Amino acid sequence: MLTIKNLHASIDGKEILRGINLEVKAGEVHAIMGPNGSGKSTLSSVLAGREDYDVTEGEVIFNGKNLLELSPEDRAREGVFLAFQYPVEIPGVSNVNFLKTAINEIRAYKGLDPMEAKDFLALVKEKQKLVELDGKLANRSVNEGFSGGEKKRNEIFQMAMLEPKLAILDETDSGLDIDALRIVAGGVNKLKSKDNATIVITHYQRLLDYIVPDFVHVLYKGQIVKSGTKELALELEEKGYDFIKEEIGA
Amino acid sequence: MANEILEEHINSDYKYGFVTDIESDNAPKGLNEDIVRFISKKKNEPEWMLEYRLKAFAYWKTLEEPNWAHVFYPKPNFQDIIYYSAPKPKKELKSLDEVDPELLKTFEKLGISLEEQKRLSGVESRIAVDAVIDSVSVKTTFKETLSEKGIIFCSFSEAVQEHPELIKKYMGTVVPHTDNFYAALNAAVFSDGSFCYIPKGVRCPMELSTYFRINASGTGQFERTLLVADEGSYVSYLEGCTAPMRDENQLHAAVVEIVAHKGAEVKYSTVQNWYPGDKEGKGGIFNFVTKRGICLEDNSKISWTQVETGSAVTWKYPSVILKGDNSVGEFYSVAVTNNYQQADTGTKMMHLGKNTRSTIISKGISAGFSNNSYRGLVRIAKGASNARNFSQCDSLLMGDKCGAHTFPYIEIKDKSGIVEHEATTSKIGEDQLFYCKQRGIDTEKAIGLIVNGYCKEVLNKLPMEFAVEAQKLLAVSLEGSVG
């Protein structure tokens, strides 16, 4: 589904990603871990198409398309979803209106008619349950006045509504208490299928107790320096990132 | 990056920029006493009206153009303007069939129906319209239906002929000819406008509206609107404005007066979309307008809602004098400036009566190289006990070449008064745009969403059909102005 080859990216002339290689297949969950400043969030931003970053080398193929040539909105329409580390507030725009616009834009891209109002509302009702989101939140302005946990749940709610092929969760566990973590992870697990894939970016192993990855990759200084199965995450938790540094002789 | 997008896209299309080819009957260029007499004669006015005009003209000659507003423009040459222009032939029109078909087409293009039945999304929508083109009113609809309830809705000229006692009683009582430079000019040369009287205890069964259209070249439009709501009555009034695209600056100096008697309520909504000039700032309307209402007696209410997207330069402060006890004044405004537009707009709330309340919600949006100022005055007079005001002035900037300014003035002479003022300035963030894009929404749609969300409190105050129109207008006015 997603093939990243020798990806280099920089911001303001400073190179952050220094040759990332990654292969994600449908049905898989990949976790990307790493210490602060290793380039985790840069990777998610580059994949989503944030314009602040310059891709200097490498390629990203998503379902046969050159992802880097697509605009951010077209990437989203092709099925790339980013759950933001810091979800953005849009005052005065209701969640429902926001999602209806998004869904219909994606449908238009695929040559489909706008969704019928009643089908849309039924979908909202169904997906809200997934993340135990209060019905009132759906009618409130996008993320405005939401608590940290509500914002993250709202991200997963949006993900459920948009049904992406590839979901990238950027530090979705940050700022969550244990109950919220359970709800968010539960939502993600329920959305998992053999046709979609998830990349979980996290600093801590904690989230991986709930969203069990098929593969774990350690990002360090802009490169994936070690890959393994979920046991690697436990090892990291136990020994800290220092052991990686030692292993690669940094 | 953002600026590149901004520069690439700034060019919103003004879809009302067409000119209608109709013959018109013009006054000679320039302004002097003879022109004032000419206009009065054209309108076949009684002597007292001419005297009023001449008095105003004499006073105007003693004044200088004000320059305190935060707007910069070449001074209009008042001798280079045509003060009266009427589409020919001007005769008594008995039915729509007699209206020049070119004129009808004009209003059709503007999306305004001069037919008395208009169907909108399956529901019969009835809005009475007074259509004013250049200096004269060409047609007022639903007059008969309204008159059954005793409501008078007609052109100002007709009111001077048919209801002189009401005009004499109310004209100039809220905005006297001595009020300011442009009010004095208007009082001298005003040509038409709308008049409306709602009798005691009557709830006006439909929205009343006036559409103003400047068509002829080299002309100024000086219309006058007078709305009187008698005891316990209610009316909702809409006003829309457009003009053709021309390289010259055209002057529009209107006066609107509202009088609300005991327990009466007046809602006045404006969607102002005069031609704003091109993207280099050439041409466009100078919109210098005096709008004021008075809550003359107890428990009355006047509410102004405006969506201002047009004009090269706007200078406008719809105000309320809260004279009656427990009276309420409201001002809800969205002002958008793009390219080289300038707007200095806001309100005055003058609390004179006891327990008077006022609310001001102002949303400014600046894009391109434009400047957008909020200027507001809240005055609580001595003896206006327990007066309350709440003001909220928000500014939204798109790009980094525009300006937003806030000039709030507060004068409190009574200790029991409570005034709250909140102000924010924000930028449409890259973050907000990226968030929308990541959900599959393109930049233009994202801006539309964000801006409409930002203006929601004001748009909610507009009557349904106007609100839809206003939302579209906002999106068009800001097309391409990505910040």
XYZ file of C-alpha atoms in Angstrom:
733
model
C 0.000 0.000 0.000
C 2.718 2.430 1.024
C 6.336 2.297 -0.034
C 8.778 4.867 1.243
C 12.189 4.795 -0.434
C 15.227 6.747 0.763
C 13.109 9.709 1.883
C 15.037 12.853 2.789
C 13.277 15.970 4.031
C 14.388 19.233 5.547
C 12.908 22.352 7.061
C 14.568 25.757 6.687
C 17.602 24.017 5.204
C 18.001 21.666 8.154
C 17.785 18.007 7.227
C 15.437 16.068 9.513
C 14.718 12.876 7.578
C 17.836 11.230 6.244
C 16.801 8.320 4.126
C 13.699 6.603 5.448
C 12.725 3.234 4.002
C 9.433 1.661 4.945
C 6.971 -0.784 3.432
C 3.408 -0.911 4.778
C 0.944 -3.494 3.458
C -2.833 -3.531 3.738
C -4.045 -5.012 7.003
C -0.861 -4.114 8.890
C -0.228 -1.950 11.921
C 3.203 -0.341 12.105
C 4.486 1.499 15.144
C 7.171 4.127 14.771
C 8.967 4.945 17.984
C 11.887 7.119 18.788
C 13.273 9.713 21.145
C 12.343 13.391 20.948
C 13.668 15.096 17.846
C 14.202 11.896 15.917
C 11.873 13.015 13.093
C 8.652 11.148 13.978
C 6.321 14.099 13.516
C 8.246 15.288 10.468
C 7.573 11.943 8.828
C 3.827 12.246 9.417
C 3.827 15.868 8.211
C 5.712 14.986 5.033
C 3.365 12.103 4.293
C 0.324 14.352 4.788
C 1.880 17.087 2.644
C 2.560 19.940 5.037
C 4.183 22.635 2.925
C 6.780 23.743 5.471
C 8.954 20.755 4.614
C 11.094 20.277 1.524
C 11.524 16.770 0.247
C 15.064 16.688 -1.115
C 15.376 13.062 -2.117
C 13.501 9.780 -2.330
C 9.996 8.727 -3.208
C 6.718 7.709 -1.624
C 4.362 5.460 -3.552
C 0.834 5.108 -2.236
C -1.385 2.576 -4.002
C 0.568 3.047 -7.210
C 0.531 6.851 -7.071
C 3.436 9.167 -6.411
C 2.177 10.633 -3.151
C 4.651 13.504 -3.086
C 3.194 14.930 -6.290
C -0.296 15.182 -4.845
C -1.697 18.218 -3.009
C -2.520 17.653 0.677
C -6.251 17.556 -0.101
C -5.771 15.008 -2.883
C -3.714 12.818 -0.560
C -6.605 12.916 1.880
C -9.046 12.107 -0.928
C -6.861 9.165 -1.949
C -7.282 7.837 1.572
C -4.434 9.174 3.708
C -5.640 10.319 7.115
C -3.555 12.063 9.735
C -4.754 12.107 13.328
C -3.106 15.307 14.527
C -0.960 15.510 17.609
C -2.464 18.945 18.205
C -5.940 19.028 16.608
C -6.828 22.503 15.347
C -9.821 24.559 16.522
C -12.154 26.069 13.930
C -14.559 28.387 15.762
C -18.121 28.631 14.470
C -17.841 25.591 12.196
C -19.740 22.644 13.595
C -18.086 19.258 13.585
C -20.978 17.906 11.587
C -20.757 20.612 8.929
C -17.000 20.166 8.748
C -17.289 16.423 8.243
C -20.127 16.734 5.753
C -17.981 19.092 3.682
C -15.011 16.738 3.920
C -17.002 13.632 2.997
C -18.655 15.316 0.038
C -15.365 16.715 -1.229
C -13.863 13.228 -1.089
C -16.935 11.794 -2.811
C -16.774 14.468 -5.534
C -13.127 13.512 -6.139
C -14.264 9.951 -6.683
C -17.070 11.079 -8.974
C -19.829 10.337 -6.464
C -22.855 12.473 -5.618
C -23.036 14.197 -2.230
C -24.214 11.956 0.571
C -27.909 12.152 1.430
C -28.529 14.082 4.646
C -30.238 11.181 6.377
C -27.484 8.719 5.432
C -24.938 11.156 6.738
C -26.732 11.584 10.057
C -27.090 7.822 10.422
C -23.351 7.503 9.839
C -22.627 10.156 12.461
C -24.762 8.297 14.975
C -23.100 4.981 14.270
C -19.511 6.244 14.374
C -20.000 8.391 17.467
C -20.557 5.250 19.492
C -17.214 3.917 18.404
C -15.313 6.505 20.405
C -18.058 7.082 22.986
C -18.369 10.648 21.762
C -21.221 12.662 23.207
C -23.835 13.580 20.603
C -23.463 17.192 21.664
C -19.810 17.244 20.674
C -20.725 16.491 17.080
C -22.737 19.683 16.934
C -20.166 21.854 18.636
C -17.550 23.837 16.735
C -14.584 21.775 15.549
C -12.397 21.158 18.598
C -13.335 24.509 20.142
C -13.288 24.292 23.896
C -12.714 20.526 23.741
C -10.600 18.924 26.432
C -7.393 17.204 25.347
C -9.074 13.825 25.487
C -12.132 15.029 23.564
C -9.916 16.414 20.817
C -8.160 13.080 20.374
C -11.437 11.188 20.419
C -12.727 13.615 17.828
C -9.760 12.799 15.605
C -10.635 9.120 15.745
C -14.302 9.966 15.171
C -13.303 11.847 12.010
C -11.174 8.912 10.975
C -14.152 6.609 11.433
C -16.326 8.917 9.320
C -13.814 9.288 6.485
C -12.781 5.605 6.385
C -9.217 6.118 5.170
C -6.998 3.460 3.648
C -3.982 4.605 5.581
C -4.315 6.217 9.001
C -1.331 7.896 10.588
C -1.760 8.488 14.311
C 0.698 11.155 15.409
C 1.301 10.860 19.170
C -2.387 10.218 19.637
C -1.659 8.992 23.163
C -0.064 12.233 24.322
C -2.119 13.993 26.957
C -4.568 11.134 27.392
C -5.541 9.609 30.713
C -5.903 5.864 30.903
C -9.668 5.809 30.224
C -9.392 8.075 27.209
C -6.479 6.001 25.967
C -8.584 2.858 26.184
C -11.458 4.489 24.283
C -9.229 5.940 21.560
C -7.323 2.684 21.094
C -10.597 0.728 21.106
C -11.886 2.935 18.314
C -8.761 2.406 16.254
C -8.924 -1.367 16.744
C -12.542 -1.522 15.654
C -11.709 0.368 12.465
C -8.938 -2.053 11.549
C -9.573 -4.272 8.531
C -7.646 -6.315 6.024
C -7.983 -3.489 3.541
C -6.560 -0.635 5.550
C -3.328 0.045 7.350
C -2.281 2.081 10.367
C 0.942 3.811 11.283
C 1.109 4.594 14.992
C 3.672 7.187 15.937
C 4.416 7.223 19.635
C 7.018 8.009 22.187
C 5.844 5.470 24.730
C 5.183 1.783 24.636
C 1.966 2.320 26.632
C -0.278 2.840 23.606
C 1.000 -0.388 22.056
C -0.557 -2.378 24.898
C -3.873 -1.351 23.394
C -3.084 -1.081 19.699
C -0.939 -4.118 19.060
C 1.483 -3.523 16.178
C 2.632 -6.074 13.640
C 5.914 -4.208 13.266
C 7.845 -1.765 15.385
C 10.423 0.623 13.905
C 12.836 2.766 15.807
C 13.497 6.174 14.308
C 16.696 7.873 15.319
C 18.312 10.937 13.799
C 16.072 10.763 10.760
C 16.603 7.104 9.932
C 14.937 3.833 10.834
C 17.755 2.183 12.723
C 16.008 -0.923 13.942
C 12.850 -2.839 13.064
C 11.200 -5.745 14.818
C 7.969 -7.072 16.215
C 6.045 -5.866 19.264
C 8.719 -7.296 21.552
C 11.052 -4.547 20.363
C 8.735 -2.002 21.923
C 8.890 -3.782 25.251
C 12.647 -3.932 25.069
C 12.768 -0.205 24.390
C 10.492 0.459 27.336
C 12.724 -1.567 29.582
C 16.132 -0.353 28.438
C 15.303 3.142 27.174
C 16.494 4.588 23.875
C 20.092 4.574 25.034
C 20.554 0.935 24.177
C 19.716 1.704 20.555
C 22.235 4.489 20.539
C 24.847 2.119 21.868
C 23.874 -0.575 19.416
C 24.304 1.628 16.407
C 27.406 3.130 17.942
C 26.127 6.651 18.061
C 4.556 30.084 0.526
C 1.302 31.512 1.765
C 2.021 34.845 0.104
C 2.688 33.240 -3.228
C -0.704 31.628 -3.115
C -2.182 34.928 -2.022
C -0.685 36.890 -4.883
C -1.500 34.222 -7.383
C -5.158 34.217 -6.559
C -6.290 37.690 -5.596
C -8.869 38.376 -8.239
C -12.396 37.806 -7.228
C -14.945 38.386 -9.894
C -17.616 40.987 -9.375
C -20.644 39.490 -10.996
C -22.809 42.596 -10.809
C -20.455 44.677 -12.918
C -22.633 44.901 -16.015
C -24.085 48.141 -17.341
C -27.657 48.353 -18.566
C -28.130 50.273 -21.763
C -31.057 52.476 -20.914
C -31.687 56.005 -21.851
C -31.501 58.348 -18.933
C -32.564 61.807 -18.129
C -29.667 63.609 -16.468
C -29.136 66.863 -14.678
C -26.134 68.868 -15.898
C -22.892 68.123 -14.073
C -22.018 70.080 -10.976
C -23.674 71.437 -7.899
C -25.225 74.810 -7.204
C -28.558 76.173 -6.086
C -29.990 75.740 -9.563
C -29.249 72.020 -9.471
C -31.044 71.734 -6.153
C -34.012 73.548 -7.676
C -33.754 71.368 -10.790
C -34.014 68.166 -8.738
C -36.901 69.521 -6.700
C -38.706 70.590 -9.845
C -38.115 67.230 -11.546
C -39.810 65.658 -8.594
C -42.595 68.166 -8.649
C -42.006 68.853 -4.982
C -43.991 71.185 -2.749
C -42.415 74.426 -1.643
C -41.545 73.224 1.882
C -39.419 70.434 0.476
C -37.480 72.815 -1.738
C -36.919 75.105 1.226
C -35.574 72.210 3.233
C -33.163 71.340 0.433
C -31.971 74.897 0.017
C -31.430 75.281 3.742
C -29.352 72.094 3.741
C -27.401 73.214 0.687
C -26.582 76.581 2.244
C -25.361 74.779 5.347
C -23.349 72.230 3.347
C -21.446 75.046 1.647
C -20.101 76.082 5.053
C -18.714 72.612 5.773
C -15.513 70.865 4.915
C -15.175 67.234 4.079
C -14.342 65.298 7.230
C -10.980 63.569 7.355
C -10.945 61.835 10.710
C -11.775 58.383 9.370
C -8.959 55.911 8.798
C -9.442 55.947 5.042
C -7.390 57.565 2.306
C -8.774 58.519 -1.090
C -8.722 61.367 -3.576
C -11.327 63.929 -2.551
C -14.366 63.754 -4.768
C -14.757 66.775 -7.025
C -18.287 67.776 -6.143
C -18.600 69.843 -9.306
C -17.809 66.839 -11.459
C -20.753 64.725 -10.395
C -24.165 64.357 -11.977
C -26.631 64.727 -9.132
C -29.714 63.486 -10.891
C -30.080 60.653 -13.352
C -33.356 58.920 -14.090
C -34.021 56.081 -16.477
C -36.347 57.354 -19.244
C -39.273 57.485 -19.576
C -40.339 58.369 -16.097
C -44.080 58.161 -16.054
C -46.634 56.773 -13.705
C -46.322 52.995 -13.903
C -49.543 51.093 -13.456
C -48.175 47.612 -13.793
C -44.997 45.691 -14.290
C -45.713 45.501 -18.025
C -45.002 49.179 -18.300
C -41.528 48.935 -16.813
C -38.762 49.161 -19.392
C -37.871 45.530 -20.193
C -34.162 46.440 -20.000
C -34.723 47.486 -16.416
C -36.558 44.290 -15.620
C -33.646 42.352 -17.065
C -31.295 44.318 -14.860
C -33.120 43.277 -11.755
C -33.448 39.724 -12.992
C -29.670 39.593 -13.387
C -29.365 40.844 -9.849
C -31.612 38.031 -8.721
C -34.336 40.404 -7.566
C -37.888 39.651 -8.480
C -40.184 42.481 -9.334
C -42.938 39.957 -9.965
C -45.229 39.671 -7.019
C -45.046 35.910 -6.781
C -41.690 34.434 -6.271
C -41.037 30.840 -5.493
C -37.952 29.822 -3.661
C -37.226 26.149 -2.997
C -40.896 25.274 -3.272
C -42.051 27.697 -0.622
C -43.736 30.865 -1.689
C -41.585 33.633 -0.472
C -43.028 37.077 -0.332
C -40.760 40.034 -0.124
C -41.997 43.463 -1.016
C -39.390 45.260 -3.098
C -38.734 48.895 -3.840
C -36.238 49.050 -6.711
C -34.179 52.212 -6.980
C -32.023 52.744 -10.038
C -29.696 55.742 -10.018
C -31.859 58.580 -8.744
C -35.365 57.174 -8.917
C -37.512 54.377 -7.656
C -38.687 52.336 -10.633
C -41.087 49.938 -9.001
C -42.488 49.009 -5.649
C -44.145 45.622 -5.306
C -46.900 44.365 -2.994
C -48.104 47.895 -2.290
C -51.754 46.897 -2.336
C -51.327 43.874 -0.080
C -49.504 46.011 2.433
C -51.945 48.884 2.301
C -54.717 46.550 3.440
C -52.953 46.534 6.795
C -52.414 50.258 6.665
C -48.712 49.848 5.912
C -47.263 52.480 3.674
C -44.337 51.286 1.582
C -43.414 53.452 -1.360
C -40.666 55.494 -2.870
C -39.589 58.568 -0.955
C -40.711 60.841 -3.811
C -44.161 59.360 -3.738
C -44.337 59.759 0.031
C -43.540 63.462 -0.327
C -46.586 63.760 -2.603
C -48.960 61.349 -0.881
C -48.015 61.568 2.791
C -46.498 65.000 3.307
C -47.646 65.121 6.931
C -45.564 62.053 7.823
C -42.501 63.247 5.921
C -42.744 66.677 7.542
C -43.153 65.123 10.958
C -40.226 62.704 10.799
C -37.722 63.656 8.112
C -34.513 65.012 9.574
C -35.519 64.259 13.152
C -32.963 61.478 13.538
C -30.317 62.655 11.103
C -30.713 66.440 10.836
C -29.295 68.193 7.775
C -26.708 69.707 10.107
C -25.445 66.306 11.217
C -22.396 66.001 9.016
C -20.947 66.892 5.636
C -22.502 64.042 3.699
C -25.823 64.172 5.541
C -26.068 67.865 4.598
C -25.187 67.059 0.987
C -27.780 64.317 0.932
C -30.467 66.578 2.377
C -29.807 69.053 -0.436
C -29.690 66.718 -3.416
C -31.327 63.430 -2.410
C -33.366 62.104 -5.252
C -35.211 59.043 -4.053
C -35.240 56.155 -1.653
C -37.864 54.304 0.292
C -40.433 55.343 2.811
C -42.141 52.992 5.160
C -44.735 53.469 7.855
C -46.049 50.654 10.000
C -49.206 51.661 11.880
C -49.974 50.953 15.542
C -49.970 47.325 16.559
C -49.272 45.972 13.075
C -46.761 43.225 12.476
C -45.586 43.619 8.917
C -46.474 40.290 7.254
C -43.513 40.231 4.885
C -39.951 41.408 4.600
C -39.703 44.848 3.050
C -36.708 45.520 0.919
C -35.082 48.142 -1.221
C -32.543 47.366 -3.900
C -30.264 50.179 -4.887
C -28.495 50.120 -8.177
C -26.173 52.724 -9.603
C -26.143 52.427 -13.390
C -25.354 55.698 -15.125
C -21.775 56.874 -15.439
C -20.532 59.971 -13.638
C -23.465 60.046 -11.285
C -23.728 60.008 -7.570
C -26.487 58.268 -5.731
C -28.035 60.129 -2.845
C -30.943 58.208 -1.518
C -32.903 58.699 1.621
C -34.785 56.109 3.532
C -37.220 56.800 6.310
C -38.787 54.070 8.392
C -41.380 54.790 11.028
C -42.659 52.023 13.284
C -45.626 53.185 15.305
C -46.577 51.832 18.742
C -46.278 48.088 19.133
C -45.476 47.426 15.481
C -42.805 45.248 13.937
C -40.973 45.322 10.641
C -37.987 43.602 9.115
C -36.353 45.584 6.368
C -33.665 44.527 3.906
C -31.419 46.594 1.752
C -29.157 45.463 -1.081
C -26.808 47.443 -3.267
C -24.811 46.832 -6.450
C -23.199 48.916 -9.171
C -21.480 48.371 -12.533
C -17.722 48.085 -12.855
C -16.327 51.455 -13.875
C -12.871 52.963 -13.730
C -14.128 56.108 -12.051
C -15.012 56.405 -8.401
C -18.690 57.003 -7.893
C -20.133 58.629 -4.824
C -22.921 57.130 -2.820
C -24.008 59.259 0.120
C -27.192 57.966 1.659
C -29.171 58.767 4.763
C -31.309 56.267 6.616
C -33.546 57.305 9.500
C -35.519 54.958 11.702
C -38.059 55.959 14.306
C -39.382 53.348 16.731
C -42.309 54.345 18.893
C -43.434 52.684 22.117
C -42.843 48.931 22.064
C -42.024 48.913 18.356
C -39.316 46.763 16.854
C -37.341 47.396 13.680
C -34.833 45.002 12.189
C -32.752 46.559 9.439
C -30.469 44.332 7.390
C -28.054 45.410 4.709
C -26.027 43.442 2.232
C -23.798 46.072 0.686
C -22.045 44.925 -2.449
C -21.267 48.094 -4.356
C -18.524 47.671 -6.928
C -15.275 47.549 -4.893
C -12.894 48.612 -7.656
C -10.523 46.323 -9.503
C -7.662 44.433 -7.914
C -5.281 47.357 -8.459
C -7.682 49.592 -6.562
C -8.984 51.431 -9.617
C -12.597 52.560 -9.575
C -15.230 51.527 -7.097
C -17.867 53.255 -5.058
C -17.225 55.738 -2.271
C -19.845 54.723 0.231
C -20.330 57.543 2.752
C -23.501 56.806 4.591
C -25.288 58.086 7.671
C -27.644 55.591 9.243
C -29.310 56.188 12.553
C -32.336 55.029 14.428
C -34.026 56.371 17.496
C -35.834 54.301 20.087
C -38.070 57.251 20.747
C -40.233 55.699 23.415
C -40.155 52.993 26.062
C -39.571 49.314 25.280
C -38.688 49.861 21.656
C -35.943 48.049 19.808
C -33.792 48.736 16.767
C -31.444 46.167 15.357
C -28.920 46.775 12.568
C -27.338 43.866 10.751
C -24.907 44.553 7.961
C -22.737 42.512 5.658
C -20.389 44.893 3.932
C -18.343 43.398 1.143
C -18.363 46.055 -1.547
C -17.259 49.669 -2.131
C -13.769 51.059 -2.594
C -14.122 53.193 0.523
C -16.768 52.761 3.207
C -17.545 55.224 5.929
C -20.579 54.144 7.830
C -21.823 53.879 11.414
C -25.400 52.648 11.806
C -26.326 53.947 15.239
C -29.081 53.855 17.785
C -30.248 56.602 20.128
C -31.769 54.800 23.103
C -34.111 57.486 24.325
C -37.027 55.464 25.650
C -36.629 53.548 28.918
C -35.900 49.819 28.542
C -35.128 50.300 24.878
C -32.701 47.999 23.081
C -30.150 48.727 20.368
C -28.211 46.091 18.454
C -25.495 46.190 15.844
C -24.255 43.072 14.092
C -21.685 43.602 11.412
C -19.450 41.694 9.060
C -17.151 43.911 7.026
C -14.888 42.355 4.429
C -12.143 44.225 2.620
C -9.949 42.741 -0.084
C -7.418 44.115 -2.597
C -7.240 47.892 -1.987
C -10.620 48.354 -0.312
C -10.881 50.499 2.801
C -13.606 50.384 5.377
C -14.091 52.492 8.488
C -17.293 51.228 9.989
C -18.915 50.626 13.326
C -21.728 52.061 15.381
C -22.780 54.521 18.036
C -24.985 53.506 20.909
C -26.289 56.538 22.786
C -27.910 55.535 26.051
C -30.285 58.238 27.276
C -33.149 56.249 28.829
C -33.118 54.074 31.938
C -32.413 50.346 31.718
C -31.375 50.674 28.112
C -29.326 47.871 26.626
C -27.098 47.643 23.599
C -25.111 44.879 21.937
C -22.369 45.331 19.383
C -20.901 42.387 17.506
C -18.445 43.397 14.841
C -16.456 41.015 12.663
C -13.862 42.528 10.367
C -12.070 40.490 7.731
C -9.153 42.000 5.866
C -7.335 40.481 2.924
C -5.045 41.667 0.151
C -3.738 45.205 0.703
C -6.917 46.401 2.354
C -7.566 48.283 5.554
C -10.483 47.527 7.810
C -11.309 49.634 10.849
C -13.917 49.286 13.523
C -14.922 52.599 15.067
C -17.541 52.592 17.743
C -18.893 54.845 20.431
C -20.816 53.785 23.500
C -22.163 56.764 25.427
C -24.117 56.469 28.631
C -25.629 59.825 29.500
C -26.176 61.108 33.014
C -29.475 59.780 34.277
C -29.430 56.739 31.998
C -29.365 54.507 35.037
C -28.635 50.786 34.751
C -27.630 51.061 31.114
C -25.715 48.126 29.779
C -23.566 47.560 26.758
C -21.718 44.558 25.495
C -19.274 44.991 22.624
C -17.276 42.382 20.825
C -14.970 43.381 18.010
C -13.066 40.676 16.220
C -10.649 41.093 13.372
C -9.468 38.393 11.056
C -6.429 38.921 8.879
C -5.657 37.015 5.727
C -2.134 37.481 4.473
C 0.376 39.969 5.825
C -0.205 43.041 3.675
C -3.569 44.102 5.080
C -4.524 46.010 8.200
C -7.136 45.731 10.917
C -7.759 48.577 13.333
C -10.095 49.073 16.259
C -11.126 52.474 17.604
C -13.552 51.991 20.471
C -14.751 55.091 22.313
C -16.555 54.777 25.605
C -18.123 57.673 27.508
C -19.913 56.893 30.737
C -21.605 59.685 32.623
C -23.749 57.511 34.859
C -22.199 55.440 37.625
C -24.673 52.577 37.315
C -23.726 51.873 33.703
C -22.004 48.637 32.784
C -19.951 48.416 29.632
C -18.129 45.315 28.513
C -15.730 45.311 25.611
C -14.003 42.310 24.111
C -11.698 42.371 21.144
C -9.645 39.772 19.334
C -7.412 39.777 16.312
C -6.564 36.538 14.600
C -5.110 35.245 11.411
C -6.483 32.449 9.334
C -3.775 30.077 10.337
C -1.802 27.824 8.087
C -2.678 25.255 10.710
C -6.424 25.665 10.205
C -6.052 25.498 6.445
C -3.815 22.453 6.594
C -6.213 20.723 8.943
C -9.060 21.252 6.459
C -6.932 20.153 3.535
C -5.886 17.015 5.375
C -9.564 16.162 5.562
C -9.939 16.525 1.792
C -11.256 20.118 1.699
C -9.496 22.416 -0.789
C -8.203 25.864 0.089
C -11.098 27.895 -1.300
C -13.711 25.786 0.428
C -11.661 25.793 3.622
C -11.546 29.594 3.663
C -15.274 29.695 3.036
C -15.846 27.383 5.985
C -13.510 29.206 8.336
C -14.816 32.668 7.440
C -18.451 31.673 7.652
C -17.755 30.071 11.009
C -16.092 33.247 12.176
C -19.092 35.360 11.093
C -21.720 32.929 12.294
C -23.080 35.107 15.107
C -23.814 37.884 12.633
C -25.043 35.765 9.727
C -27.501 34.094 12.090
C -29.189 37.472 12.549
C -29.975 37.857 8.868
C -33.315 36.738 7.438
C -32.986 33.268 5.878
C -32.757 34.154 2.192
C -30.368 36.989 2.830
C -28.169 34.779 4.970
C -27.676 32.296 2.157
C -26.856 35.129 -0.219
C -24.455 36.658 2.287
C -22.601 33.392 2.812
C -22.026 33.062 -0.906
C -21.004 36.680 -1.134
C -18.399 36.233 1.594
C -16.877 33.301 -0.233
C -16.779 35.228 -3.521
C -15.345 38.392 -1.963
C -12.488 36.449 -0.470
C -11.915 34.099 -3.367
C -8.242 33.358 -3.632
C -7.158 35.548 -0.735
C -5.391 32.769 1.097
C -3.503 33.766 4.178
